Short mmCIF file of C-alpha atoms in Angstrom, two decimals:
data_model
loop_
_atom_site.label_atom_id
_atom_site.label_comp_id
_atom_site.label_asym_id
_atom_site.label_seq_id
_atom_site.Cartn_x
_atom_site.Cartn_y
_atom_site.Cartn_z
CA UNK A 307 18.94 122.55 70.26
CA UNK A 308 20.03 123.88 67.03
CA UNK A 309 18.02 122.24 63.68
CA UNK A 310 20.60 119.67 62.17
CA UNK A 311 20.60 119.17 58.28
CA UNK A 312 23.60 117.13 57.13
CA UNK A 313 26.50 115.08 58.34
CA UNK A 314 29.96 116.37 56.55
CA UNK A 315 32.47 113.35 57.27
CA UNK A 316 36.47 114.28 57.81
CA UNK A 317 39.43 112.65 58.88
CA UNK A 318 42.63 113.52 60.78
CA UNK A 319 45.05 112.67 58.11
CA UNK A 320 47.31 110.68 60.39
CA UNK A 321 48.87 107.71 60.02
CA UNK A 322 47.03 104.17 60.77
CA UNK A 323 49.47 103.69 63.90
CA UNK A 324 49.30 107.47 65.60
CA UNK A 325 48.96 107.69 68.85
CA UNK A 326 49.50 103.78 69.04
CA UNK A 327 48.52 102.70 72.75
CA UNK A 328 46.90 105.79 73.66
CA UNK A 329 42.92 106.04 74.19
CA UNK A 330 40.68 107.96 72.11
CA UNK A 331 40.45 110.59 74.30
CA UNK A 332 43.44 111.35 74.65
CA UNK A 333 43.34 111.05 70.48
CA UNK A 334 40.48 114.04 70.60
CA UNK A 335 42.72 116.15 73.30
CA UNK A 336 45.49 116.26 70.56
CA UNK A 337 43.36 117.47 67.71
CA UNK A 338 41.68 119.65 69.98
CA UNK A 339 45.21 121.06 71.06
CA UNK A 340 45.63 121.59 67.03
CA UNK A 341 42.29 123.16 66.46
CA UNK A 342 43.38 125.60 69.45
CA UNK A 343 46.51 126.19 69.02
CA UNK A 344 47.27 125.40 65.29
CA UNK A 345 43.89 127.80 64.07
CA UNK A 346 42.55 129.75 66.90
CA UNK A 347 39.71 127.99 67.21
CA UNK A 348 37.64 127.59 70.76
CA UNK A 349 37.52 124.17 70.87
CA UNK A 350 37.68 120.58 68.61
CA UNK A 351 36.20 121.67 65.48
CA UNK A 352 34.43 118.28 65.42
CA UNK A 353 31.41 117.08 67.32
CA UNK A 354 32.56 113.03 66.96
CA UNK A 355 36.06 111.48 66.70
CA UNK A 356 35.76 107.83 65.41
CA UNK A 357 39.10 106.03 66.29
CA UNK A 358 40.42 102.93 65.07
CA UNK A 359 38.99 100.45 66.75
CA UNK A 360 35.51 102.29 66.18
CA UNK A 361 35.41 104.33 70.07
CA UNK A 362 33.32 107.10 69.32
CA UNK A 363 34.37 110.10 71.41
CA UNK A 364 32.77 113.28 71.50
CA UNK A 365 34.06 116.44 70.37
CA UNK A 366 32.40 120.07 70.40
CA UNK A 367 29.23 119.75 71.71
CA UNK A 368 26.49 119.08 69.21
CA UNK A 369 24.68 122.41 70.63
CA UNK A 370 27.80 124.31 69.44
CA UNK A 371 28.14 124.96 65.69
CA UNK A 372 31.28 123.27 64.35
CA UNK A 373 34.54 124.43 62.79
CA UNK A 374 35.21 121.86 60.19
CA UNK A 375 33.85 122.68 57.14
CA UNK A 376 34.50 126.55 55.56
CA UNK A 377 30.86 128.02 54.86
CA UNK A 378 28.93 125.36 55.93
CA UNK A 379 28.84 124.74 59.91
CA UNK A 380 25.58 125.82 60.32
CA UNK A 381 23.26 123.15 60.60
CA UNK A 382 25.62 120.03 60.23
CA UNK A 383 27.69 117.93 62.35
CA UNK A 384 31.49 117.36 61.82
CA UNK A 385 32.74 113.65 62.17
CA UNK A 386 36.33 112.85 62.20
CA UNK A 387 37.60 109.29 61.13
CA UNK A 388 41.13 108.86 63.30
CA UNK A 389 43.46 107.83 60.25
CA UNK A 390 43.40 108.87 56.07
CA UNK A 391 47.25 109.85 55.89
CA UNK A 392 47.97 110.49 52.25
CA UNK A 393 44.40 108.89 50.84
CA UNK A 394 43.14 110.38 47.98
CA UNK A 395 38.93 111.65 47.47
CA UNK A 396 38.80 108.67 45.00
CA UNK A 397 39.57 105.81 47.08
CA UNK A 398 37.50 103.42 48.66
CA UNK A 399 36.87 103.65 52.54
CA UNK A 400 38.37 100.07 53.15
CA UNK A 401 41.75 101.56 52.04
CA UNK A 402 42.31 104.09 54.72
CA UNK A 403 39.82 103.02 57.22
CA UNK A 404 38.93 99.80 59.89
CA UNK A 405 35.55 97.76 59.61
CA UNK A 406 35.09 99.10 63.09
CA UNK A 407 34.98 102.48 62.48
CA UNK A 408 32.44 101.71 59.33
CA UNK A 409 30.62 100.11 61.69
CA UNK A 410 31.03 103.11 64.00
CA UNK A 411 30.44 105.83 61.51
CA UNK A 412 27.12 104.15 60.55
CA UNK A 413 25.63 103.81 63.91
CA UNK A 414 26.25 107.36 64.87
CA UNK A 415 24.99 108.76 61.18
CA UNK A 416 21.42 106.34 62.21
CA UNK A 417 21.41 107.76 65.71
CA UNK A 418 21.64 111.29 64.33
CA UNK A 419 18.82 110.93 62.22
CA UNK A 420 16.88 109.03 64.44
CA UNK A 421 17.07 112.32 66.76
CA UNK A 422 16.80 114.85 63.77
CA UNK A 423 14.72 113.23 61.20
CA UNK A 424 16.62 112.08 57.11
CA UNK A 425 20.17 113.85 57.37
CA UNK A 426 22.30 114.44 53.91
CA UNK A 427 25.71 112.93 54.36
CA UNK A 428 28.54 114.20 52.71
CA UNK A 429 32.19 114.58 52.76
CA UNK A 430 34.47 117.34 52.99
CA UNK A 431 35.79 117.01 49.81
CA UNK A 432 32.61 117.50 48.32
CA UNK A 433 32.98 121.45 50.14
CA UNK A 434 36.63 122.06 49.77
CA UNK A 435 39.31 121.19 47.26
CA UNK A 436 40.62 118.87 49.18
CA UNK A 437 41.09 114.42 49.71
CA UNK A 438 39.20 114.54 53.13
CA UNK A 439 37.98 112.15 53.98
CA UNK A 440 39.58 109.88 51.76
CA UNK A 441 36.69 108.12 49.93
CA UNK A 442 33.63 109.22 48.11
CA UNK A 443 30.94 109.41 51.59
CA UNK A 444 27.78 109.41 49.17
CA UNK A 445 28.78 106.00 47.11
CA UNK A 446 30.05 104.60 50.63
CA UNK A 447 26.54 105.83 52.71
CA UNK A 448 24.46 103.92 49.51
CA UNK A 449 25.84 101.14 50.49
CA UNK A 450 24.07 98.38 52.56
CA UNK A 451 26.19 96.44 55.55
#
């Protein structure tokens, strides 16, 4: 297995309602179908899609180096949040985001680090000029349930 370091949380930028009806894999298949098609990529850049009502679906496989975060794959794991159209890096998680999937995110962040040892978690908008995930990930992760 390859040594894990960090977490680096994302999210797909679509709407609350996408996909409406459909399950989360079939959720993953579409961004994978992006990731493909849309960048060239050889697979989901993620290794964990997080969908509304807090399914966690796997992505990549966690073996497999990521594509979701420019310059800093190596050694982290890529987790997508299903939703964040149009949030902003300063807004809270509840405003983009279900209790389920904080619930969701959480448990898979403990499970990593139960299997890897203390993990940094970050967002990708603390790598890249840009609003994803659509909350500050450090203030949210200091927070208790």
């Amino acid at each position: 297995m390859r040594p894990i370091k960090e977490v680096i949380v994302h999210c797909s930028a679509t709407r609350p309602n996408w996909m409406d009806g459909k399950t989360a894999s079939a959720k993953v298949r579409e961004i994978k179908l992006w990731h493909m098609r849309d960048n060239g990529w050889s697979d989901i850049g993620y290794h964990y899609v997080i969908d509304r009502d807090g399914t966690v679906t796997a992505g990549r496989p966690l073996e497999r180096v990521g594509a979701h975060t420019q310059g800093r794959n190596t050694g982290t794991v890529g987790v997508c949040l299903v939703g964040g159209f149009g949030s902003a890096a300063t807004d809270t998680f509840e405003e983009n985001f279900t209790a389920s999937q904080d619930r969701a995110l959480r448990a898979v962040i403990a499970d990593l680090q139960r299997k890897y040892g203390k993990l940094a978690v970050s967002g990708h908008n603390q790598w890249a000029q840009k609003a994803c995930p659509g909350f500050n990930v450090p203030s949210w992760h200091s927070k208790k349930d």
